[in-house]
Structures are given as structure tokens and as C-alpha cells.
Short mmCIF file of C-alpha atoms in Angstrom, two decimals:
data_model
loop_
_atom_site.label_atom_id
_atom_site.label_comp_id
_atom_site.label_asym_id
_atom_site.label_seq_id
_atom_site.Cartn_x
_atom_site.Cartn_y
_atom_site.Cartn_z
CA MET A 190 90.87 78.76 76.45
CA THR A 191 92.74 80.07 79.51
CA ILE A 192 95.58 82.52 78.99
CA ARG A 193 98.42 81.60 81.53
CA VAL A 194 100.73 84.68 83.00
CA LEU A 195 103.86 83.97 84.77
CA ALA A 196 104.89 87.05 87.41
CA LEU A 197 108.52 87.32 87.75
CA VAL A 198 108.81 89.21 91.27
CA GLY A 199 112.06 91.11 91.55
CA SER A 200 112.13 91.22 95.38
CA LEU A 201 113.02 88.00 97.17
CA ARG A 202 111.89 89.24 100.58
CA ALA A 203 108.67 87.46 102.18
CA GLY A 204 106.86 90.66 102.73
CA SER A 205 107.61 92.16 99.77
CA HIS A 206 105.15 94.83 98.58
CA ASN A 207 105.99 93.90 94.83
CA ARG A 208 105.14 89.95 95.71
CA GLN A 209 101.81 91.44 97.34
CA LEU A 210 101.18 93.01 94.12
CA ALA A 211 101.74 89.79 92.29
CA GLU A 212 99.24 87.97 94.59
CA THR A 213 96.92 90.87 94.10
CA ALA A 214 97.17 90.09 90.41
CA ILE A 215 96.36 86.40 91.01
CA LYS A 216 93.27 87.21 92.76
CA HIS A 217 91.89 89.83 90.48
CA ALA A 218 92.66 88.14 87.30
CA PRO A 219 89.51 88.42 84.74
CA ASP A 220 87.98 85.16 83.74
CA GLY A 221 90.02 82.97 81.64
CA VAL A 222 93.23 84.05 82.73
CA THR A 223 95.49 82.59 85.41
CA VAL A 224 98.63 84.39 87.12
CA GLU A 225 101.23 82.15 88.64
CA ILE A 226 103.95 83.36 90.52
CA TYR A 227 107.57 81.84 89.76
CA ASP A 228 109.11 81.26 92.93
CA GLU A 229 112.49 80.23 91.81
CA LEU A 230 114.69 83.38 91.02
CA GLY A 231 116.83 83.36 93.88
CA GLU A 232 117.87 79.77 92.96
CA LEU A 233 119.61 80.96 89.74
CA PRO A 234 123.13 81.26 89.47
CA PHE A 235 124.56 84.58 87.85
CA TYR A 236 124.45 84.23 84.05
CA ASN A 237 127.69 82.92 82.82
CA GLU A 238 128.17 81.50 79.11
CA ASP A 239 130.45 78.77 80.57
CA LEU A 240 127.48 77.42 82.43
CA ASP A 241 124.94 77.80 79.41
CA THR A 242 126.49 75.57 76.74
CA GLU A 243 125.00 73.37 74.12
CA ALA A 244 125.38 70.59 76.49
CA GLY A 245 123.04 72.15 78.82
CA ALA A 246 122.42 74.78 81.40
CA PRO A 247 121.98 74.80 85.22
CA GLU A 248 118.51 72.98 86.51
CA SER A 249 117.03 76.19 87.85
CA ALA A 250 117.88 78.06 84.48
CA GLY A 251 116.00 75.26 82.67
CA ARG A 252 113.12 75.46 85.10
CA LEU A 253 112.71 79.26 84.44
CA ARG A 254 113.28 78.96 80.69
CA SER A 255 110.37 76.10 80.44
CA ALA A 256 107.96 78.09 82.83
CA VAL A 257 108.40 81.31 80.58
CA SER A 258 107.94 79.32 77.30
CA SER A 259 104.79 77.50 78.46
CA ALA A 260 103.44 80.78 79.64
CA ASP A 261 101.36 82.99 77.22
CA ALA A 262 102.47 86.20 78.77
CA VAL A 263 104.90 87.51 81.34
CA LEU A 264 104.10 90.04 84.14
CA VAL A 265 107.36 91.75 86.01
CA PHE A 266 107.04 93.06 89.26
CA SER A 267 110.13 95.44 89.95
CA PRO A 268 111.20 97.32 93.04
CA GLU A 269 113.71 99.75 92.66
CA TYR A 270 117.30 99.24 94.18
CA ASN A 271 119.54 102.24 93.78
CA GLY A 272 117.72 103.59 90.69
CA THR A 273 117.16 100.24 88.87
CA MET A 274 116.14 97.03 88.88
CA PRO A 275 117.20 94.37 91.25
CA ALA A 276 120.23 92.02 90.00
CA VAL A 277 117.82 88.82 90.56
CA LEU A 278 115.41 90.33 87.92
CA LYS A 279 118.42 91.30 85.27
CA ASN A 280 119.84 87.90 85.89
CA ALA A 281 116.70 86.21 85.23
CA ILE A 282 116.09 88.23 82.06
CA ASP A 283 119.71 87.44 80.91
CA TRP A 284 118.90 83.57 81.41
CA LEU A 285 115.68 84.15 79.41
CA SER A 286 117.58 85.97 76.49
CA ARG A 287 119.57 82.97 75.40
CA PRO A 288 120.26 81.14 73.10
CA PHE A 289 120.34 84.42 71.25
CA GLY A 290 117.63 85.24 69.12
CA ASN A 291 115.51 82.17 70.57
CA GLY A 292 115.31 82.71 74.10
CA ALA A 293 112.24 81.91 76.14
CA LEU A 294 111.05 85.52 76.04
CA GLN A 295 111.26 85.79 72.20
CA GLY A 296 107.89 87.41 71.25
CA LYS A 297 106.47 87.22 74.58
CA PRO A 298 103.85 89.47 75.76
CA THR A 299 105.67 91.18 78.56
CA ALA A 300 104.56 93.90 80.84
CA VAL A 301 106.54 95.58 84.02
CA VAL A 302 104.71 97.03 86.88
CA GLY A 303 105.85 97.75 90.28
CA THR A 304 106.06 99.57 93.53
CA ALA A 305 108.84 101.12 95.45
CA PHE A 306 109.48 103.50 98.62
CA GLY A 307 110.46 106.77 96.42
CA GLN A 308 107.98 109.34 95.24
CA TYR A 309 107.93 107.84 91.61
CA GLY A 310 107.41 104.38 92.46
CA GLY A 311 110.15 102.63 90.70
CA VAL A 312 109.75 104.39 87.22
CA TRP A 313 113.68 104.07 86.44
CA ALA A 314 113.65 100.52 87.59
CA GLN A 315 110.55 99.59 85.45
CA GLU A 316 112.19 101.46 82.73
CA GLU A 317 115.38 99.16 82.87
CA ALA A 318 113.57 95.96 83.13
CA ARG A 319 111.35 96.99 79.73
CA LYS A 320 114.69 98.02 77.97
CA SER A 321 116.39 94.71 79.15
CA ALA A 322 113.24 92.44 78.40
CA GLY A 323 112.97 94.32 74.96
CA ILE A 324 116.56 93.29 74.10
CA ALA A 325 115.94 89.84 75.04
CA GLY A 326 113.40 89.48 72.50
CA ALA A 327 110.00 90.04 74.71
CA LYS A 328 107.32 91.98 72.97
CA VAL A 329 107.06 94.45 75.56
CA VAL A 330 103.68 96.33 76.37
CA ASP A 331 104.60 100.01 76.80
CA GLU A 332 101.16 101.38 76.92
CA VAL A 333 100.63 100.02 80.47
CA LEU A 334 102.68 101.73 83.21
CA LEU A 335 101.69 101.22 86.88
CA ALA A 336 104.37 102.60 89.44
CA ILE A 337 102.97 103.01 92.74
CA PRO A 338 105.05 105.31 94.94
CA HIS A 339 105.59 105.52 98.71
CA SER A 340 104.90 101.50 99.12
CA VAL A 341 106.49 101.74 103.02
CA THR A 342 103.91 104.13 103.74
CA ARG A 343 100.99 103.45 101.58
CA PHE A 344 100.80 99.69 102.06
CA ALA A 345 102.02 99.86 106.21
CA GLU A 346 98.46 99.12 107.24
CA VAL A 347 96.66 98.32 103.87
CA HIS A 348 97.29 95.47 101.54
CA PRO A 349 97.61 96.13 97.97
CA GLY A 350 94.72 94.00 97.05
CA SER A 351 92.52 96.48 99.12
CA ASP A 352 93.85 99.66 97.17
CA THR A 353 91.23 100.26 94.64
CA GLU A 354 93.85 102.19 92.28
CA VAL A 355 96.15 99.29 92.58
CA VAL A 356 93.55 96.61 91.78
CA GLU A 357 92.37 98.58 88.59
CA GLY A 358 96.05 99.30 87.39
CA LEU A 359 96.63 95.62 87.75
CA SER A 360 93.16 94.78 86.01
CA LYS A 361 94.22 97.12 83.55
CA THR A 362 97.62 95.44 82.70
CA LEU A 363 96.25 91.96 82.69
CA GLY A 364 93.64 93.14 80.16
CA ARG A 365 96.37 94.64 77.95
CA LEU A 366 98.33 91.46 78.37
CA VAL A 367 95.48 89.34 77.13
CA THR A 368 94.90 91.38 74.10
CA GLU A 369 98.32 91.01 73.10
CA VAL A 370 97.83 87.46 73.40
CA ALA A 371 95.03 87.28 71.27
#
């Protein structure tokens, strides 16, 4: 059995260090685990109950919900924007929280990791993302914390996939998600 982990990257920037972390997770996923990056977060409209009705939701929201529903676990990569998670990530969680009590994140093992420019590596953003995902019904894995500081200088000349500490942290995170799935 292959365990499928869906990666949600909270930065839309092409050269994002958080995207590079997600690519590293793909490359170093343990045997029997696949990690796939969901690339359409930027296509979601802002959550609006007028758009999310019994008659349907925007196609982009339906694709996100379907992708999360069919995954065994979710791994969120969050940078920190002004002390919190990016709007695109919060918006995705809002879409995934509906219908209330039965959203795509309901009971889904979910971990949050990331990197940021500051000295704490995005800890505040990750805390907010865990809180929001938990309220949306996810089974948040709090035991694994990976907040990598000083992203701009740390990864200026080294890809995260070449950083032993990063690879070990992502491997530990994926291992914990696998345990939650099993």
C-alpha cells in the first residue's frame, strides 16, 4: 500500500524556499510514501458562502477538496507573512473546512512545517496554520515541529535538499504522518 501525502505550499512564488522544501519532501519520501504538491492554491477565489452552496462550489474549490479527500495525509508548508500564515493558505483551509463538520480535512492527519526569513523560522505562522487546520477538523500532528530560520541566507547558495538537518526534519515529519495514517 502506498501512502499519499498532499503538500499545500503557502507561497505562490516560483523560487519559494517553502516550495523547495516540498520538493525535498518528494525526493526524500520514505519507501511506500508519495508526496504530491497541489499547484492550484492561487486559483481559489476568496472563501464566500455565496459561492459555496448546495448547488455547488467553484471548480477550483472542488478540485482542492477532491485532492485532499483522496490523500491519506496533508503536509502544509508555510512561510510567515507579517507574523502569520499567508492568505492563500488560510483561504485553502477555509474552503477545506466546508461543509461544516464534514470538510475534506475532517480527521485527515496534517502536519505543518516551513521556513521563513526571521530568526524563528515562521513559528507564528505554523502555529496559526495548525490552529486553523485543527478547527477545520484536521487531525493535527503537533509532535513534529520544523521551523527553519533565516531562509534567505541559509538557502542563498544551498538548496534545502542538500541540507542534512532539513532532510532529517522532513523525514521525521513524513514518518510521523505515516504513523498517524496507519
